[in-house]
PDB file of C-alpha atoms in Angstrom:
ATOM      1  CA  UNK A   1       0.709  -6.956  22.790  1.00 91.00           C
ATOM      2  CA  UNK A   2      -0.425  -6.049  19.313  1.00 95.00           C
ATOM      3  CA  UNK A   3      -4.016  -6.594  18.272  1.00 97.00           C
ATOM      4  CA  UNK A   4      -4.779  -7.104  14.587  1.00 98.00           C
ATOM      5  CA  UNK A   5      -8.190  -7.063  12.944  1.00 98.00           C
ATOM      6  CA  UNK A   6      -8.623  -7.915   9.273  1.00 98.00           C
ATOM      7  CA  UNK A   7     -11.477  -6.866   7.027  1.00 97.00           C
ATOM      8  CA  UNK A   8     -12.332  -6.727   3.355  1.00 98.00           C
ATOM      9  CA  UNK A   9     -12.594 -10.379   2.433  1.00 97.00           C
ATOM     10  CA  UNK A  10     -15.484 -11.833   0.499  1.00 97.00           C
ATOM     11  CA  UNK A  11     -16.609 -13.598  -2.631  1.00 98.00           C
ATOM     12  CA  UNK A  12     -15.347 -12.334  -5.976  1.00 98.00           C
ATOM     13  CA  UNK A  13     -15.299 -13.687  -9.504  1.00 98.00           C
ATOM     14  CA  UNK A  14     -12.057 -14.675 -11.173  1.00 98.00           C
ATOM     15  CA  UNK A  15     -10.372 -11.605 -12.593  1.00 97.00           C
ATOM     16  CA  UNK A  16     -11.851  -9.354  -9.947  1.00 98.00           C
ATOM     17  CA  UNK A  17     -10.224  -7.343  -7.183  1.00 98.00           C
ATOM     18  CA  UNK A  18     -10.388  -7.037  -3.432  1.00 98.00           C
ATOM     19  CA  UNK A  19      -8.612  -4.838  -0.916  1.00 98.00           C
ATOM     20  CA  UNK A  20      -7.933  -6.288   2.478  1.00 98.00           C
ATOM     21  CA  UNK A  21      -7.321  -4.065   5.468  1.00 98.00           C
ATOM     22  CA  UNK A  22      -5.751  -4.817   8.815  1.00 98.00           C
ATOM     23  CA  UNK A  23      -6.052  -2.397  11.705  1.00 97.00           C
ATOM     24  CA  UNK A  24      -3.330  -2.720  14.325  1.00 96.00           C
ATOM     25  CA  UNK A  25      -3.445  -1.466  17.894  1.00 94.00           C
ATOM     26  CA  UNK A  26      -1.870  -2.001  21.261  1.00 94.00           C
ATOM     27  CA  UNK A  27       1.570  -0.450  20.979  1.00 89.00           C
ATOM     28  CA  UNK A  28       3.663   1.768  18.712  1.00 88.00           C
ATOM     29  CA  UNK A  29       4.500  -0.004  15.503  1.00 90.00           C
ATOM     30  CA  UNK A  30       7.519   1.933  14.287  1.00 89.00           C
ATOM     31  CA  UNK A  31       9.761  -1.088  14.726  1.00 91.00           C
ATOM     32  CA  UNK A  32       7.296  -3.680  13.489  1.00 94.00           C
ATOM     33  CA  UNK A  33       7.027  -5.404  10.165  1.00 95.00           C
ATOM     34  CA  UNK A  34       3.430  -6.055   9.103  1.00 96.00           C
ATOM     35  CA  UNK A  35       2.652  -8.936   6.819  1.00 96.00           C
ATOM     36  CA  UNK A  36      -0.053 -10.854   5.068  1.00 97.00           C
ATOM     37  CA  UNK A  37      -0.277 -14.637   5.029  1.00 97.00           C
ATOM     38  CA  UNK A  38      -2.792 -16.980   3.506  1.00 97.00           C
ATOM     39  CA  UNK A  39      -3.957 -20.493   4.153  1.00 97.00           C
ATOM     40  CA  UNK A  40      -5.817 -22.411   1.478  1.00 95.00           C
ATOM     41  CA  UNK A  41      -8.062 -25.341   2.385  1.00 92.00           C
ATOM     42  CA  UNK A  42      -5.990 -28.346   3.398  1.00 94.00           C
ATOM     43  CA  UNK A  43      -2.704 -26.461   3.095  1.00 95.00           C
ATOM     44  CA  UNK A  44      -0.258 -24.716   5.346  1.00 95.00           C
ATOM     45  CA  UNK A  45      -0.072 -20.995   6.046  1.00 95.00           C
ATOM     46  CA  UNK A  46       2.153 -19.184   3.537  1.00 94.00           C
ATOM     47  CA  UNK A  47       3.452 -15.663   3.550  1.00 94.00           C
ATOM     48  CA  UNK A  48       2.168 -13.346   0.833  1.00 96.00           C
ATOM     49  CA  UNK A  49       4.008 -10.111   1.527  1.00 95.00           C
ATOM     50  CA  UNK A  50       5.516  -7.959   4.254  1.00 95.00           C
ATOM     51  CA  UNK A  51       6.214  -4.277   4.709  1.00 95.00           C
ATOM     52  CA  UNK A  52       8.393  -2.336   7.109  1.00 93.00           C
ATOM     53  CA  UNK A  53       7.584   0.943   8.868  1.00 90.00           C
ATOM     54  CA  UNK A  54       9.574   2.815   6.224  1.00 89.00           C
ATOM     55  CA  UNK A  55       7.691   1.134   3.408  1.00 87.00           C
ATOM     56  CA  UNK A  56      10.162  -1.463   2.234  1.00 88.00           C
ATOM     57  CA  UNK A  57       8.100  -4.261   0.700  1.00 85.00           C
ATOM     58  CA  UNK A  58       8.823  -7.893   0.069  1.00 86.00           C
ATOM     59  CA  UNK A  59       6.676 -10.396  -1.778  1.00 84.00           C
ATOM     60  CA  UNK A  60       6.762 -14.149  -1.508  1.00 83.00           C
ATOM     61  CA  UNK A  61       6.629 -14.713  -5.245  1.00 78.00           C
ATOM     62  CA  UNK A  62       7.025 -12.665  -8.407  1.00 75.00           C
ATOM     63  CA  UNK A  63       3.548 -13.746  -9.494  1.00 71.00           C
ATOM     64  CA  UNK A  64       2.113 -12.137  -6.382  1.00 78.00           C
ATOM     65  CA  UNK A  65       4.128  -8.958  -6.841  1.00 75.00           C
ATOM     66  CA  UNK A  66       2.476  -8.419 -10.170  1.00 87.00           C
ATOM     67  CA  UNK A  67      -1.073  -8.885  -8.881  1.00 94.00           C
ATOM     68  CA  UNK A  68      -0.883  -8.061  -5.178  1.00 95.00           C
ATOM     69  CA  UNK A  69       0.269  -4.825  -3.612  1.00 95.00           C
ATOM     70  CA  UNK A  70       0.977  -4.366   0.055  1.00 96.00           C
ATOM     71  CA  UNK A  71       0.879  -0.899   1.539  1.00 96.00           C
ATOM     72  CA  UNK A  72       0.857   0.687   4.950  1.00 96.00           C
ATOM     73  CA  UNK A  73      -0.628   3.833   6.460  1.00 95.00           C
ATOM     74  CA  UNK A  74       1.382   4.480   9.594  1.00 94.00           C
ATOM     75  CA  UNK A  75      -0.871   7.320  10.709  1.00 94.00           C
ATOM     76  CA  UNK A  76      -3.790   4.893  10.781  1.00 95.00           C
ATOM     77  CA  UNK A  77      -1.793   1.873  11.958  1.00 95.00           C
ATOM     78  CA  UNK A  78      -3.260  -0.023   9.047  1.00 96.00           C
ATOM     79  CA  UNK A  79      -1.796  -2.334   6.445  1.00 97.00           C
ATOM     80  CA  UNK A  80      -3.521  -3.121   3.181  1.00 97.00           C
ATOM     81  CA  UNK A  81      -3.345  -5.831   0.562  1.00 97.00           C
ATOM     82  CA  UNK A  82      -4.691  -4.855  -2.834  1.00 97.00           C
ATOM     83  CA  UNK A  83      -5.383  -7.979  -4.846  1.00 97.00           C
ATOM     84  CA  UNK A  84      -6.077  -7.739  -8.565  1.00 97.00           C
ATOM     85  CA  UNK A  85      -6.671 -10.311 -11.289  1.00 96.00           C
ATOM     86  CA  UNK A  86      -7.743 -12.809  -8.678  1.00 96.00           C
ATOM     87  CA  UNK A  87      -7.684 -16.496  -9.513  1.00 95.00           C
ATOM     88  CA  UNK A  88      -9.572 -19.412  -7.956  1.00 96.00           C
ATOM     89  CA  UNK A  89      -6.272 -20.613  -6.495  1.00 94.00           C
ATOM     90  CA  UNK A  90      -6.101 -17.404  -4.463  1.00 95.00           C
ATOM     91  CA  UNK A  91      -9.018 -18.719  -2.410  1.00 97.00           C
ATOM     92  CA  UNK A  92      -7.838 -18.850   1.188  1.00 97.00           C
ATOM     93  CA  UNK A  93      -8.140 -17.344   4.608  1.00 98.00           C
ATOM     94  CA  UNK A  94      -5.906 -14.292   4.680  1.00 98.00           C
ATOM     95  CA  UNK A  95      -4.191 -13.374   7.909  1.00 98.00           C
ATOM     96  CA  UNK A  96      -2.486 -10.217   9.039  1.00 98.00           C
ATOM     97  CA  UNK A  97       0.577 -10.595  11.227  1.00 97.00           C
ATOM     98  CA  UNK A  98       3.176  -8.457  12.984  1.00 97.00           C
ATOM     99  CA  UNK A  99       6.753  -8.969  14.099  1.00 95.00           C
ATOM    100  CA  UNK A 100       9.482  -6.798  15.471  1.00 93.00           C
ATOM    101  CA  UNK A 101      11.948  -5.996  12.714  1.00 88.00           C
ATOM    102  CA  UNK A 102      14.760  -7.439  14.824  1.00 87.00           C
ATOM    103  CA  UNK A 103      13.020 -10.815  15.039  1.00 87.00           C
ATOM    104  CA  UNK A 104      12.348 -13.119  12.127  1.00 86.00           C
ATOM    105  CA  UNK A 105       9.251 -14.777  13.532  1.00 94.00           C
ATOM    106  CA  UNK A 106       5.827 -13.211  13.363  1.00 96.00           C
ATOM    107  CA  UNK A 107       4.528 -12.843  16.906  1.00 95.00           C
ATOM    108  CA  UNK A 108       1.032 -11.485  16.556  1.00 97.00           C
ATOM    109  CA  UNK A 109      -1.808 -12.660  14.352  1.00 98.00           C
ATOM    110  CA  UNK A 110      -5.267 -11.581  13.385  1.00 98.00           C
ATOM    111  CA  UNK A 111      -8.161 -14.011  13.156  1.00 98.00           C
ATOM    112  CA  UNK A 112      -8.213 -13.939   9.369  1.00 98.00           C
ATOM    113  CA  UNK A 113     -10.622 -12.992   6.639  1.00 98.00           C
ATOM    114  CA  UNK A 114     -11.987 -15.375   4.012  1.00 98.00           C
ATOM    115  CA  UNK A 115     -11.356 -14.677   0.343  1.00 98.00           C
ATOM    116  CA  UNK A 116     -13.203 -16.866  -2.127  1.00 98.00           C
ATOM    117  CA  UNK A 117     -12.611 -16.554  -5.852  1.00 97.00           C
ATOM    118  CA  UNK A 118     -15.183 -18.232  -8.058  1.00 97.00           C
ATOM    119  CA  UNK A 119     -14.751 -19.350 -11.661  1.00 93.00           C
TER     120      UNK A 119
END
């Protein structure tokens, strides 16, 4: 089992920044991909970005790559999502997730952290 705990969400004005953190525990993570998802009100859960143990990153959309940065501190078992130039449409619950790099489906999920971007 992998336990994931997100933090860092909150209320921010449009154009502002937030850094989300996700602390992972439970087992060694050297063969796990860590990712961030988000779910806006009334919508499905969409992937934002993922990162491997070695630091290979993937973003769901080019627009996110320019404003969001995923990073990982393996010594701390923590993954981060730096979000800049936030827009009201970025308002969502952000979830951290983990999957083995040999499996395409994310297996473990945090409870989420709310990000609200005001105009």
